mmCIF file with all atom_site columns, C-alpha atoms in Angstrom:
data_model
loop_
_atom_site.group_PDB
_atom_site.id
_atom_site.type_symbol
_atom_site.label_atom_id
_atom_site.label_alt_id
_atom_site.label_comp_id
_atom_site.label_asym_id
_atom_site.label_entity_id
_atom_site.label_seq_id
_atom_site.pdbx_PDB_ins_code
_atom_site.Cartn_x
_atom_site.Cartn_y
_atom_site.Cartn_z
_atom_site.occupancy
_atom_site.B_iso_or_equiv
_atom_site.pdbx_formal_charge
_atom_site.auth_seq_id
_atom_site.auth_comp_id
_atom_site.auth_asym_id
_atom_site.auth_atom_id
_atom_site.pdbx_PDB_model_num
ATOM 1   C CA . SER J 1 1   ? -35.464 65.359 -41.502 1.00 0.00 ? 1   SER J CA 1
ATOM 2   C CA . ALA J 1 2   ? -33.518 62.154 -41.867 1.00 0.00 ? 2   ALA J CA 1
ATOM 3   C CA . VAL J 1 3   ? -34.286 59.604 -44.633 1.00 0.00 ? 3   VAL J CA 1
ATOM 4   C CA . ILE J 1 4   ? -35.426 56.141 -43.010 1.00 0.00 ? 4   ILE J CA 1
ATOM 5   C CA . SER J 1 5   ? -35.765 52.974 -44.897 1.00 0.00 ? 5   SER J CA 1
ATOM 6   C CA . GLN J 1 6   ? -37.089 49.698 -43.703 1.00 0.00 ? 6   GLN J CA 1
ATOM 7   C CA . LYS J 1 7   ? -36.708 46.187 -44.981 1.00 0.00 ? 7   LYS J CA 1
ATOM 8   C CA . PRO J 1 8   ? -38.766 44.184 -45.782 1.00 0.00 ? 8   PRO J CA 1
ATOM 9   C CA . SER J 1 9   ? -41.735 46.424 -46.740 1.00 0.00 ? 9   SER J CA 1
ATOM 10  C CA . ARG J 1 10  ? -44.084 43.548 -46.238 1.00 0.00 ? 10  ARG J CA 1
ATOM 11  C CA . ASP J 1 11  ? -44.050 39.756 -45.712 1.00 0.00 ? 11  ASP J CA 1
ATOM 12  C CA . ILE J 1 12  ? -46.308 36.836 -45.144 1.00 0.00 ? 12  ILE J CA 1
ATOM 13  C CA . CYS J 1 13  ? -44.958 34.316 -42.564 1.00 0.00 ? 13  CYS J CA 1
ATOM 14  C CA . GLN J 1 14  ? -45.976 30.959 -41.136 1.00 0.00 ? 14  GLN J CA 1
ATOM 15  C CA . ARG J 1 15  ? -46.853 30.666 -37.495 1.00 0.00 ? 15  ARG J CA 1
ATOM 16  C CA . GLY J 1 16  ? -43.921 29.764 -35.238 1.00 0.00 ? 16  GLY J CA 1
ATOM 17  C CA . THR J 1 17  ? -41.231 31.372 -37.383 1.00 0.00 ? 17  THR J CA 1
ATOM 18  C CA . SER J 1 18  ? -39.301 34.586 -36.817 1.00 0.00 ? 18  SER J CA 1
ATOM 19  C CA . LEU J 1 19  ? -38.753 37.659 -38.950 1.00 0.00 ? 19  LEU J CA 1
ATOM 20  C CA . THR J 1 20  ? -36.117 40.281 -38.689 1.00 0.00 ? 20  THR J CA 1
ATOM 21  C CA . ILE J 1 21  ? -36.950 43.869 -39.641 1.00 0.00 ? 21  ILE J CA 1
ATOM 22  C CA . GLN J 1 22  ? -34.064 46.352 -40.448 1.00 0.00 ? 22  GLN J CA 1
ATOM 23  C CA . CYS J 1 23  ? -34.166 50.049 -40.098 1.00 0.00 ? 23  CYS J CA 1
ATOM 24  C CA . GLN J 1 24  ? -31.655 52.181 -41.767 1.00 0.00 ? 24  GLN J CA 1
ATOM 25  C CA . VAL J 1 25  ? -31.198 55.879 -41.339 1.00 0.00 ? 25  VAL J CA 1
ATOM 26  C CA . ASP J 1 26  ? -29.141 58.173 -43.738 1.00 0.00 ? 26  ASP J CA 1
ATOM 27  C CA . SER J 1 27  ? -27.489 60.104 -40.776 1.00 0.00 ? 27  SER J CA 1
ATOM 28  C CA . GLN J 1 28  ? -26.524 59.397 -37.099 1.00 0.00 ? 28  GLN J CA 1
ATOM 29  C CA . VAL J 1 29  ? -29.371 59.785 -34.692 1.00 0.00 ? 29  VAL J CA 1
ATOM 30  C CA . THR J 1 30  ? -29.440 59.686 -31.009 1.00 0.00 ? 30  THR J CA 1
ATOM 31  C CA . MET J 1 31  ? -32.704 57.791 -30.494 1.00 0.00 ? 31  MET J CA 1
ATOM 32  C CA . MET J 1 32  ? -34.505 55.091 -32.423 1.00 0.00 ? 32  MET J CA 1
ATOM 33  C CA . PHE J 1 33  ? -37.907 53.499 -31.533 1.00 0.00 ? 33  PHE J CA 1
ATOM 34  C CA . TRP J 1 34  ? -39.925 50.619 -32.588 1.00 0.00 ? 34  TRP J CA 1
ATOM 35  C CA . TYR J 1 35  ? -43.613 50.832 -32.876 1.00 0.00 ? 35  TYR J CA 1
ATOM 36  C CA . ARG J 1 36  ? -46.493 48.450 -33.591 1.00 0.00 ? 36  ARG J CA 1
ATOM 37  C CA . GLN J 1 37  ? -49.705 49.467 -35.321 1.00 0.00 ? 37  GLN J CA 1
ATOM 38  C CA . GLN J 1 38  ? -52.313 46.632 -35.293 1.00 0.00 ? 38  GLN J CA 1
ATOM 39  C CA . PRO J 1 39  ? -54.875 46.682 -37.928 1.00 0.00 ? 39  PRO J CA 1
ATOM 40  C CA . GLY J 1 40  ? -57.299 49.713 -37.442 1.00 0.00 ? 40  GLY J CA 1
ATOM 41  C CA . GLN J 1 41  ? -55.476 50.809 -34.195 1.00 0.00 ? 41  GLN J CA 1
ATOM 42  C CA . SER J 1 42  ? -53.093 53.400 -33.353 1.00 0.00 ? 42  SER J CA 1
ATOM 43  C CA . LEU J 1 43  ? -49.452 53.173 -32.568 1.00 0.00 ? 43  LEU J CA 1
ATOM 44  C CA . THR J 1 44  ? -48.024 51.338 -29.638 1.00 0.00 ? 44  THR J CA 1
ATOM 45  C CA . LEU J 1 45  ? -44.359 51.896 -28.528 1.00 0.00 ? 45  LEU J CA 1
ATOM 46  C CA . ILE J 1 46  ? -42.593 48.461 -28.259 1.00 0.00 ? 46  ILE J CA 1
ATOM 47  C CA . ALA J 1 47  ? -39.135 49.673 -27.225 1.00 0.00 ? 47  ALA J CA 1
ATOM 48  C CA . THR J 1 48  ? -36.419 52.162 -27.394 1.00 0.00 ? 48  THR J CA 1
ATOM 49  C CA . ALA J 1 49  ? -33.398 50.850 -29.316 1.00 0.00 ? 49  ALA J CA 1
ATOM 50  C CA . ASN J 1 50  ? -30.244 51.885 -27.439 1.00 0.00 ? 50  ASN J CA 1
ATOM 51  C CA . GLN J 1 51  ? -26.936 52.084 -29.183 1.00 0.00 ? 51  GLN J CA 1
ATOM 52  C CA . GLY J 1 52  ? -24.498 49.596 -27.645 1.00 0.00 ? 52  GLY J CA 1
ATOM 53  C CA . SER J 1 53  ? -26.845 48.405 -24.921 1.00 0.00 ? 53  SER J CA 1
ATOM 54  C CA . GLU J 1 54  ? -30.035 46.490 -24.323 1.00 0.00 ? 54  GLU J CA 1
ATOM 55  C CA . ALA J 1 55  ? -33.178 47.940 -25.628 1.00 0.00 ? 55  ALA J CA 1
ATOM 56  C CA . THR J 1 56  ? -35.641 49.443 -23.174 1.00 0.00 ? 56  THR J CA 1
ATOM 57  C CA . TYR J 1 57  ? -39.005 47.653 -23.515 1.00 0.00 ? 57  TYR J CA 1
ATOM 58  C CA . GLU J 1 58  ? -42.447 48.967 -22.646 1.00 0.00 ? 58  GLU J CA 1
ATOM 59  C CA . SER J 1 59  ? -44.980 47.117 -20.516 1.00 0.00 ? 59  SER J CA 1
ATOM 60  C CA . GLY J 1 60  ? -46.301 44.084 -22.375 1.00 0.00 ? 60  GLY J CA 1
ATOM 61  C CA . PHE J 1 61  ? -43.249 43.697 -24.572 1.00 0.00 ? 61  PHE J CA 1
ATOM 62  C CA . VAL J 1 62  ? -40.401 41.329 -23.737 1.00 0.00 ? 62  VAL J CA 1
ATOM 63  C CA . ILE J 1 63  ? -36.874 40.912 -25.143 1.00 0.00 ? 63  ILE J CA 1
ATOM 64  C CA . ASP J 1 64  ? -37.375 37.106 -25.955 1.00 0.00 ? 64  ASP J CA 1
ATOM 65  C CA . LYS J 1 65  ? -40.409 37.925 -28.221 1.00 0.00 ? 65  LYS J CA 1
ATOM 66  C CA . PHE J 1 66  ? -39.021 41.079 -29.691 1.00 0.00 ? 66  PHE J CA 1
ATOM 67  C CA . PRO J 1 67  ? -35.058 40.991 -29.635 1.00 0.00 ? 67  PRO J CA 1
ATOM 68  C CA . ILE J 1 68  ? -33.668 44.395 -30.819 1.00 0.00 ? 68  ILE J CA 1
ATOM 69  C CA . SER J 1 69  ? -30.226 45.299 -31.954 1.00 0.00 ? 69  SER J CA 1
ATOM 70  C CA . ARG J 1 70  ? -28.674 48.597 -32.486 1.00 0.00 ? 70  ARG J CA 1
ATOM 71  C CA . PRO J 1 71  ? -24.937 48.174 -33.459 1.00 0.00 ? 71  PRO J CA 1
ATOM 72  C CA . ASN J 1 72  ? -24.416 51.818 -34.383 1.00 0.00 ? 72  ASN J CA 1
ATOM 73  C CA . LEU J 1 73  ? -26.130 55.306 -34.677 1.00 0.00 ? 73  LEU J CA 1
ATOM 74  C CA . THR J 1 74  ? -27.808 54.669 -38.122 1.00 0.00 ? 74  THR J CA 1
ATOM 75  C CA . PHE J 1 75  ? -29.124 51.009 -37.919 1.00 0.00 ? 75  PHE J CA 1
ATOM 76  C CA . SER J 1 76  ? -31.406 48.852 -35.849 1.00 0.00 ? 76  SER J CA 1
ATOM 77  C CA . THR J 1 77  ? -33.260 45.502 -36.267 1.00 0.00 ? 77  THR J CA 1
ATOM 78  C CA . LEU J 1 78  ? -36.391 44.282 -34.601 1.00 0.00 ? 78  LEU J CA 1
ATOM 79  C CA . THR J 1 79  ? -37.055 40.524 -34.574 1.00 0.00 ? 79  THR J CA 1
ATOM 80  C CA . VAL J 1 80  ? -40.595 39.184 -34.185 1.00 0.00 ? 80  VAL J CA 1
ATOM 81  C CA . SER J 1 81  ? -40.009 35.684 -32.814 1.00 0.00 ? 81  SER J CA 1
ATOM 82  C CA . ASN J 1 82  ? -42.147 32.553 -32.747 1.00 0.00 ? 82  ASN J CA 1
ATOM 83  C CA . MET J 1 83  ? -44.901 34.430 -34.684 1.00 0.00 ? 83  MET J CA 1
ATOM 84  C CA . SER J 1 84  ? -48.555 33.919 -34.221 1.00 0.00 ? 84  SER J CA 1
ATOM 85  C CA . PRO J 1 85  ? -51.500 35.431 -36.216 1.00 0.00 ? 85  PRO J CA 1
ATOM 86  C CA . GLU J 1 86  ? -51.806 38.047 -33.319 1.00 0.00 ? 86  GLU J CA 1
ATOM 87  C CA . ASP J 1 87  ? -48.476 39.442 -34.449 1.00 0.00 ? 87  ASP J CA 1
ATOM 88  C CA . SER J 1 88  ? -49.929 40.533 -37.722 1.00 0.00 ? 88  SER J CA 1
ATOM 89  C CA . SER J 1 89  ? -49.272 44.328 -37.595 1.00 0.00 ? 89  SER J CA 1
ATOM 90  C CA . ILE J 1 90  ? -47.494 47.108 -39.186 1.00 0.00 ? 90  ILE J CA 1
ATOM 91  C CA . TYR J 1 91  ? -43.994 47.494 -37.549 1.00 0.00 ? 91  TYR J CA 1
ATOM 92  C CA . LEU J 1 92  ? -42.499 51.122 -37.657 1.00 0.00 ? 92  LEU J CA 1
ATOM 93  C CA . CYS J 1 93  ? -39.179 52.361 -36.618 1.00 0.00 ? 93  CYS J CA 1
ATOM 94  C CA . SER J 1 94  ? -38.857 56.149 -35.754 1.00 0.00 ? 94  SER J CA 1
ATOM 95  C CA . VAL J 1 95  ? -36.005 58.443 -35.024 1.00 0.00 ? 95  VAL J CA 1
ATOM 96  C CA . LYS J 1 96  ? -35.778 61.598 -33.004 1.00 0.00 ? 96  LYS J CA 1
ATOM 97  C CA . GLY J 1 97  ? -34.849 64.469 -35.158 1.00 0.00 ? 97  GLY J CA 1
ATOM 98  C CA . THR J 1 98  ? -31.709 66.416 -34.983 1.00 0.00 ? 98  THR J CA 1
ATOM 99  C CA . ARG J 1 99  ? -33.273 69.836 -33.888 1.00 0.00 ? 99  ARG J CA 1
ATOM 100 C CA . ALA J 1 100 ? -33.646 70.569 -30.267 1.00 0.00 ? 100 ALA J CA 1
ATOM 101 C CA . TYR J 1 101 ? -37.432 69.829 -30.432 1.00 0.00 ? 101 TYR J CA 1
ATOM 102 C CA . ASN J 1 102 ? -38.565 66.286 -29.648 1.00 0.00 ? 102 ASN J CA 1
ATOM 103 C CA . GLU J 1 103 ? -39.900 65.512 -32.993 1.00 0.00 ? 103 GLU J CA 1
ATOM 104 C CA . GLN J 1 104 ? -39.908 61.991 -34.172 1.00 0.00 ? 104 GLN J CA 1
ATOM 105 C CA . PHE J 1 105 ? -39.914 60.787 -37.888 1.00 0.00 ? 105 PHE J CA 1
ATOM 106 C CA . PHE J 1 106 ? -41.135 57.405 -38.943 1.00 0.00 ? 106 PHE J CA 1
ATOM 107 C CA . GLY J 1 107 ? -39.937 54.943 -41.591 1.00 0.00 ? 107 GLY J CA 1
ATOM 108 C CA . PRO J 1 108 ? -42.162 53.436 -44.100 1.00 0.00 ? 108 PRO J CA 1
ATOM 109 C CA . GLY J 1 109 ? -43.100 50.551 -42.019 1.00 0.00 ? 109 GLY J CA 1
ATOM 110 C CA . THR J 1 110 ? -43.146 46.789 -42.447 1.00 0.00 ? 110 THR J CA 1
ATOM 111 C CA . ARG J 1 111 ? -46.523 45.091 -42.971 1.00 0.00 ? 111 ARG J CA 1
ATOM 112 C CA . LEU J 1 112 ? -46.388 41.637 -41.507 1.00 0.00 ? 112 LEU J CA 1
ATOM 113 C CA . THR J 1 113 ? -49.044 39.142 -42.016 1.00 0.00 ? 113 THR J CA 1
ATOM 114 C CA . VAL J 1 114 ? -48.884 35.746 -40.029 1.00 0.00 ? 114 VAL J CA 1
ATOM 115 C CA . LEU J 1 115 ? -50.764 32.709 -41.157 1.00 0.00 ? 115 LEU J CA 1
ATOM 116 C CA . GLN O 2 1   ? -59.307 57.763 -18.808 1.00 0.00 ? 1   GLN O CA 1
ATOM 117 C CA . LYS O 2 2   ? -57.128 57.325 -22.035 1.00 0.00 ? 2   LYS O CA 1
ATOM 118 C CA . GLU O 2 3   ? -53.955 59.451 -21.997 1.00 0.00 ? 3   GLU O CA 1
ATOM 119 C CA . VAL O 2 4   ? -54.648 60.860 -25.393 1.00 0.00 ? 4   VAL O CA 1
ATOM 120 C CA . GLU O 2 5   ? -58.152 61.102 -26.752 1.00 0.00 ? 5   GLU O CA 1
ATOM 121 C CA . GLN O 2 6   ? -59.485 61.796 -30.143 1.00 0.00 ? 6   GLN O CA 1
ATOM 122 C CA . ASN O 2 7   ? -62.837 61.477 -31.778 1.00 0.00 ? 7   ASN O CA 1
ATOM 123 C CA . SER O 2 8   ? -62.412 58.539 -34.086 1.00 0.00 ? 8   SER O CA 1
ATOM 124 C CA . GLY O 2 9   ? -64.650 60.034 -36.790 1.00 0.00 ? 9   GLY O CA 1
ATOM 125 C CA . PRO O 2 10  ? -65.209 59.672 -39.602 1.00 0.00 ? 10  PRO O CA 1
ATOM 126 C CA . LEU O 2 11  ? -65.274 63.409 -39.938 1.00 0.00 ? 11  LEU O CA 1
ATOM 127 C CA . SER O 2 12  ? -66.559 64.471 -43.309 1.00 0.00 ? 12  SER O CA 1
ATOM 128 C CA . VAL O 2 13  ? -65.827 68.131 -44.508 1.00 0.00 ? 13  VAL O CA 1
ATOM 129 C CA . PRO O 2 14  ? -66.763 69.731 -47.777 1.00 0.00 ? 14  PRO O CA 1
ATOM 130 C CA . GLU O 2 15  ? -63.760 70.752 -50.033 1.00 0.00 ? 15  GLU O CA 1
ATOM 131 C CA . GLY O 2 16  ? -62.804 74.293 -49.384 1.00 0.00 ? 16  GLY O CA 1
ATOM 132 C CA . ALA O 2 17  ? -64.196 74.292 -45.821 1.00 0.00 ? 17  ALA O CA 1
ATOM 133 C CA . ILE O 2 18  ? -62.240 74.259 -42.583 1.00 0.00 ? 18  ILE O CA 1
ATOM 134 C CA . ALA O 2 19  ? -61.507 70.969 -40.969 1.00 0.00 ? 19  ALA O CA 1
ATOM 135 C CA . SER O 2 20  ? -61.227 71.008 -37.149 1.00 0.00 ? 20  SER O CA 1
ATOM 136 C CA . LEU O 2 21  ? -59.578 68.070 -35.499 1.00 0.00 ? 21  LEU O CA 1
ATOM 137 C CA . ASN O 2 22  ? -59.580 67.909 -31.577 1.00 0.00 ? 22  ASN O CA 1
ATOM 138 C CA . CYS O 2 23  ? -57.455 66.186 -29.011 1.00 0.00 ? 23  CYS O CA 1
ATOM 139 C CA . THR O 2 24  ? -57.407 66.034 -25.215 1.00 0.00 ? 24  THR O CA 1
ATOM 140 C CA . TYR O 2 25  ? -54.724 64.637 -22.915 1.00 0.00 ? 25  TYR O CA 1
ATOM 141 C CA . SER O 2 26  ? -54.644 63.634 -19.318 1.00 0.00 ? 26  SER O CA 1
ATOM 142 C CA . ASP O 2 27  ? -50.996 64.347 -18.100 1.00 0.00 ? 27  ASP O CA 1
ATOM 143 C CA . ARG O 2 28  ? -51.047 67.954 -17.035 1.00 0.00 ? 28  ARG O CA 1
ATOM 144 C CA . VAL O 2 29  ? -47.213 68.160 -17.282 1.00 0.00 ? 29  VAL O CA 1
ATOM 145 C CA . SER O 2 30  ? -47.117 67.303 -20.922 1.00 0.00 ? 30  SER O CA 1
ATOM 146 C CA . GLN O 2 31  ? -44.779 69.576 -22.905 1.00 0.00 ? 31  GLN O CA 1
ATOM 147 C CA . SER O 2 32  ? -44.725 68.680 -26.455 1.00 0.00 ? 32  SER O CA 1
ATOM 148 C CA . PHE O 2 33  ? -47.579 68.037 -28.935 1.00 0.00 ? 33  PHE O CA 1
ATOM 149 C CA . PHE O 2 34  ? -47.638 66.646 -32.446 1.00 0.00 ? 34  PHE O CA 1
ATOM 150 C CA . TRP O 2 35  ? -50.086 66.013 -35.324 1.00 0.00 ? 35  TRP O CA 1
ATOM 151 C CA . TYR O 2 36  ? -49.319 63.216 -37.798 1.00 0.00 ? 36  TYR O CA 1
ATOM 152 C CA . ARG O 2 37  ? -51.080 62.657 -40.988 1.00 0.00 ? 37  ARG O CA 1
ATOM 153 C CA . GLN O 2 38  ? -51.385 58.958 -41.948 1.00 0.00 ? 38  GLN O CA 1
ATOM 154 C CA . TYR O 2 39  ? -52.635 58.003 -45.403 1.00 0.00 ? 39  TYR O CA 1
ATOM 155 C CA . SER O 2 40  ? -54.175 54.550 -45.714 1.00 0.00 ? 40  SER O CA 1
ATOM 156 C CA . GLY O 2 41  ? -51.385 51.902 -45.953 1.00 0.00 ? 41  GLY O CA 1
ATOM 157 C CA . LYS O 2 42  ? -48.585 54.544 -45.294 1.00 0.00 ? 42  LYS O CA 1
ATOM 158 C CA . SER O 2 43  ? -46.578 55.474 -42.247 1.00 0.00 ? 43  SER O CA 1
ATOM 159 C CA . PRO O 2 44  ? -47.317 58.567 -40.117 1.00 0.00 ? 44  PRO O CA 1
ATOM 160 C CA . GLU O 2 45  ? -45.950 61.920 -41.461 1.00 0.00 ? 45  GLU O CA 1
ATOM 161 C CA . LEU O 2 46  ? -45.306 64.784 -38.967 1.00 0.00 ? 46  LEU O CA 1
ATOM 162 C CA . ILE O 2 47  ? -47.197 67.749 -40.152 1.00 0.00 ? 47  ILE O CA 1
ATOM 163 C CA . MET O 2 48  ? -47.294 70.041 -36.958 1.00 0.00 ? 48  MET O CA 1
ATOM 164 C CA . SER O 2 49  ? -45.575 70.416 -33.633 1.00 0.00 ? 49  SER O CA 1
ATOM 165 C CA . ILE O 2 50  ? -46.483 72.826 -30.983 1.00 0.00 ? 50  ILE O CA 1
ATOM 166 C CA . TYR O 2 51  ? -45.007 73.598 -27.513 1.00 0.00 ? 51  TYR O CA 1
ATOM 167 C CA . SER O 2 52  ? -46.563 76.712 -26.290 1.00 0.00 ? 52  SER O CA 1
ATOM 168 C CA . ASN O 2 53  ? -50.010 77.930 -25.584 1.00 0.00 ? 53  ASN O CA 1
ATOM 169 C CA . GLY O 2 54  ? -51.569 79.623 -28.542 1.00 0.00 ? 54  GLY O CA 1
ATOM 170 C CA . ASP O 2 55  ? -51.708 79.198 -32.186 1.00 0.00 ? 55  ASP O CA 1
ATOM 171 C CA . LYS O 2 56  ? -48.979 78.046 -34.675 1.00 0.00 ? 56  LYS O CA 1
ATOM 172 C CA . GLU O 2 57  ? -49.583 78.369 -38.249 1.00 0.00 ? 57  GLU O CA 1
ATOM 173 C CA . ASP O 2 58  ? -47.847 76.513 -41.190 1.00 0.00 ? 58  ASP O CA 1
ATOM 174 C CA . GLY O 2 59  ? -49.600 76.933 -44.654 1.00 0.00 ? 59  GLY O CA 1
ATOM 175 C CA . ARG O 2 60  ? -53.086 75.820 -44.485 1.00 0.00 ? 60  ARG O CA 1
ATOM 176 C CA . PHE O 2 61  ? -52.588 74.188 -41.125 1.00 0.00 ? 61  PHE O CA 1
ATOM 177 C CA . THR O 2 62  ? -52.929 75.782 -37.724 1.00 0.00 ? 62  THR O CA 1
ATOM 178 C CA . ALA O 2 63  ? -52.314 73.941 -34.424 1.00 0.00 ? 63  ALA O CA 1
ATOM 179 C CA . GLN O 2 64  ? -53.807 75.390 -31.334 1.00 0.00 ? 64  GLN O CA 1
ATOM 180 C CA . LEU O 2 65  ? -52.693 74.557 -27.755 1.00 0.00 ? 65  LEU O CA 1
ATOM 181 C CA . ASN O 2 66  ? -54.376 75.257 -24.529 1.00 0.00 ? 66  ASN O CA 1
ATOM 182 C CA . LYS O 2 67  ? -52.495 73.721 -21.670 1.00 0.00 ? 67  LYS O CA 1
ATOM 183 C CA . ALA O 2 68  ? -54.915 74.871 -18.928 1.00 0.00 ? 68  ALA O CA 1
ATOM 184 C CA . SER O 2 69  ? -57.637 72.979 -20.764 1.00 0.00 ? 69  SER O CA 1
ATOM 185 C CA . GLN O 2 70  ? -55.302 70.129 -21.778 1.00 0.00 ? 70  GLN O CA 1
ATOM 186 C CA . TYR O 2 71  ? -56.545 70.533 -25.253 1.00 0.00 ? 71  TYR O CA 1
ATOM 187 C CA . VAL O 2 72  ? -54.892 70.706 -28.628 1.00 0.00 ? 72  VAL O CA 1
ATOM 188 C CA . SER O 2 73  ? -56.480 71.003 -32.063 1.00 0.00 ? 73  SER O CA 1
ATOM 189 C CA . LEU O 2 74  ? -55.504 71.114 -35.621 1.00 0.00 ? 74  LEU O CA 1
ATOM 190 C CA . LEU O 2 75  ? -57.363 73.352 -38.265 1.00 0.00 ? 75  LEU O CA 1
ATOM 191 C CA . ILE O 2 76  ? -56.971 72.728 -41.954 1.00 0.00 ? 76  ILE O CA 1
ATOM 192 C CA . ARG O 2 77  ? -58.183 75.625 -44.103 1.00 0.00 ? 77  ARG O CA 1
ATOM 193 C CA . ASP O 2 78  ? -59.373 75.416 -47.721 1.00 0.00 ? 78  ASP O CA 1
ATOM 194 C CA . SER O 2 79  ? -59.579 71.576 -47.284 1.00 0.00 ? 79  SER O CA 1
ATOM 195 C CA . GLN O 2 80  ? -58.569 69.634 -50.193 1.00 0.00 ? 80  GLN O CA 1
ATOM 196 C CA . PRO O 2 81  ? -59.428 65.939 -51.179 1.00 0.00 ? 81  PRO O CA 1
ATOM 197 C CA . SER O 2 82  ? -55.701 65.206 -50.711 1.00 0.00 ? 82  SER O CA 1
ATOM 198 C CA . ASP O 2 83  ? -56.255 65.998 -46.922 1.00 0.00 ? 83  ASP O CA 1
ATOM 199 C CA . SER O 2 84  ? -58.319 62.901 -46.658 1.00 0.00 ? 84  SER O CA 1
ATOM 200 C CA . ALA O 2 85  ? -56.305 60.703 -44.112 1.00 0.00 ? 85  ALA O CA 1
ATOM 201 C CA . THR O 2 86  ? -56.353 59.631 -40.414 1.00 0.00 ? 86  THR O CA 1
ATOM 202 C CA . TYR O 2 87  ? -54.712 62.352 -38.235 1.00 0.00 ? 87  TYR O CA 1
ATOM 203 C CA . LEU O 2 88  ? -52.940 61.152 -35.110 1.00 0.00 ? 88  LEU O CA 1
ATOM 204 C CA . CYS O 2 89  ? -52.518 63.383 -32.124 1.00 0.00 ? 89  CYS O CA 1
ATOM 205 C CA . ALA O 2 90  ? -49.277 62.589 -30.190 1.00 0.00 ? 90  ALA O CA 1
ATOM 206 C CA . VAL O 2 91  ? -48.023 63.893 -26.797 1.00 0.00 ? 91  VAL O CA 1
ATOM 207 C CA . LEU O 2 92  ? -44.654 63.773 -25.057 1.00 0.00 ? 92  LEU O CA 1
ATOM 208 C CA . PRO O 2 93  ? -45.206 64.092 -21.403 1.00 0.00 ? 93  PRO O CA 1
ATOM 209 C CA . LYS O 2 94  ? -42.259 65.937 -20.208 1.00 0.00 ? 94  LYS O CA 1
ATOM 210 C CA . ILE O 2 95  ? -38.924 67.144 -21.226 1.00 0.00 ? 95  ILE O CA 1
ATOM 211 C CA . GLY O 2 96  ? -36.438 64.255 -21.194 1.00 0.00 ? 96  GLY O CA 1
ATOM 212 C CA . ASN O 2 97  ? -39.181 61.645 -21.713 1.00 0.00 ? 97  ASN O CA 1
ATOM 213 C CA . GLU O 2 98  ? -39.002 60.708 -25.397 1.00 0.00 ? 98  GLU O CA 1
ATOM 214 C CA . LYS O 2 99  ? -41.803 58.372 -25.473 1.00 0.00 ? 99  LYS O CA 1
ATOM 215 C CA . LEU O 2 100 ? -44.675 59.581 -27.679 1.00 0.00 ? 100 LEU O CA 1
ATOM 216 C CA . THR O 2 101 ? -48.215 58.508 -26.629 1.00 0.00 ? 101 THR O CA 1
ATOM 217 C CA . PHE O 2 102 ? -50.688 58.421 -29.632 1.00 0.00 ? 102 PHE O CA 1
ATOM 218 C CA . GLY O 2 103 ? -54.447 58.964 -29.680 1.00 0.00 ? 103 GLY O CA 1
ATOM 219 C CA . THR O 2 104 ? -56.454 56.604 -31.710 1.00 0.00 ? 104 THR O CA 1
ATOM 220 C CA . GLY O 2 105 ? -56.624 59.075 -34.577 1.00 0.00 ? 105 GLY O CA 1
ATOM 221 C CA . THR O 2 106 ? -59.414 60.786 -36.363 1.00 0.00 ? 106 THR O CA 1
ATOM 222 C CA . ARG O 2 107 ? -60.337 59.813 -39.891 1.00 0.00 ? 107 ARG O CA 1
ATOM 223 C CA . LEU O 2 108 ? -61.060 62.782 -42.099 1.00 0.00 ? 108 LEU O CA 1
ATOM 224 C CA . THR O 2 109 ? -62.749 62.710 -45.432 1.00 0.00 ? 109 THR O CA 1
ATOM 225 C CA . ILE O 2 110 ? -62.876 65.790 -47.764 1.00 0.00 ? 110 ILE O CA 1
ATOM 226 C CA . ILE O 2 111 ? -65.962 65.657 -49.970 1.00 0.00 ? 111 ILE O CA 1
ATOM 227 C CA . PRO O 2 112 ? -65.363 67.176 -53.459 1.00 0.00 ? 112 PRO O CA 1
#
């Protein structure tokens, strides 16, 4: 499977600020996703990052709050804008594997705390 | 009804015994099923995938799928303390839809 890295691994931010999370893959992948995992909860899909076009957001998530870029097939960023304590979560990027199966593999995650 | 349901646990199993983790899903046309292991503070790690009815074995892990009952399970044989983690069941609804839906996870503790 692809090797996925995320930066930063963790951060503590002040209310009202923004944080950009980077996801880098060591090989080209067709599909990249961004998930959120709130404390003690399961994973919720935020959006699908589309290369060369606007991301596809899930219900409850909007581009103004979570702008996403995907300039190429190995890199994507997620920005958490105008943060509030409710945004404190682990943010994970995932990629679809290269096999024909629909397996997805996750990066190590970014642990965000908003004060 | 939740789309993917799991018992949250905690499930405690003695070391060396078989741990059985269960998952049900609501969308009858779902095609692909996955088990992820998540250690505390870490990201989910894919450990099993299954697509056809029946059993699929990989080392100490066996995934079982019953589409008629909309049920998927994970058996861990010869449980080890290192198996203590949260196990997440994930479902892809149909071919061409790449959006995974996760259950809430079952926290498993292996007792030495």
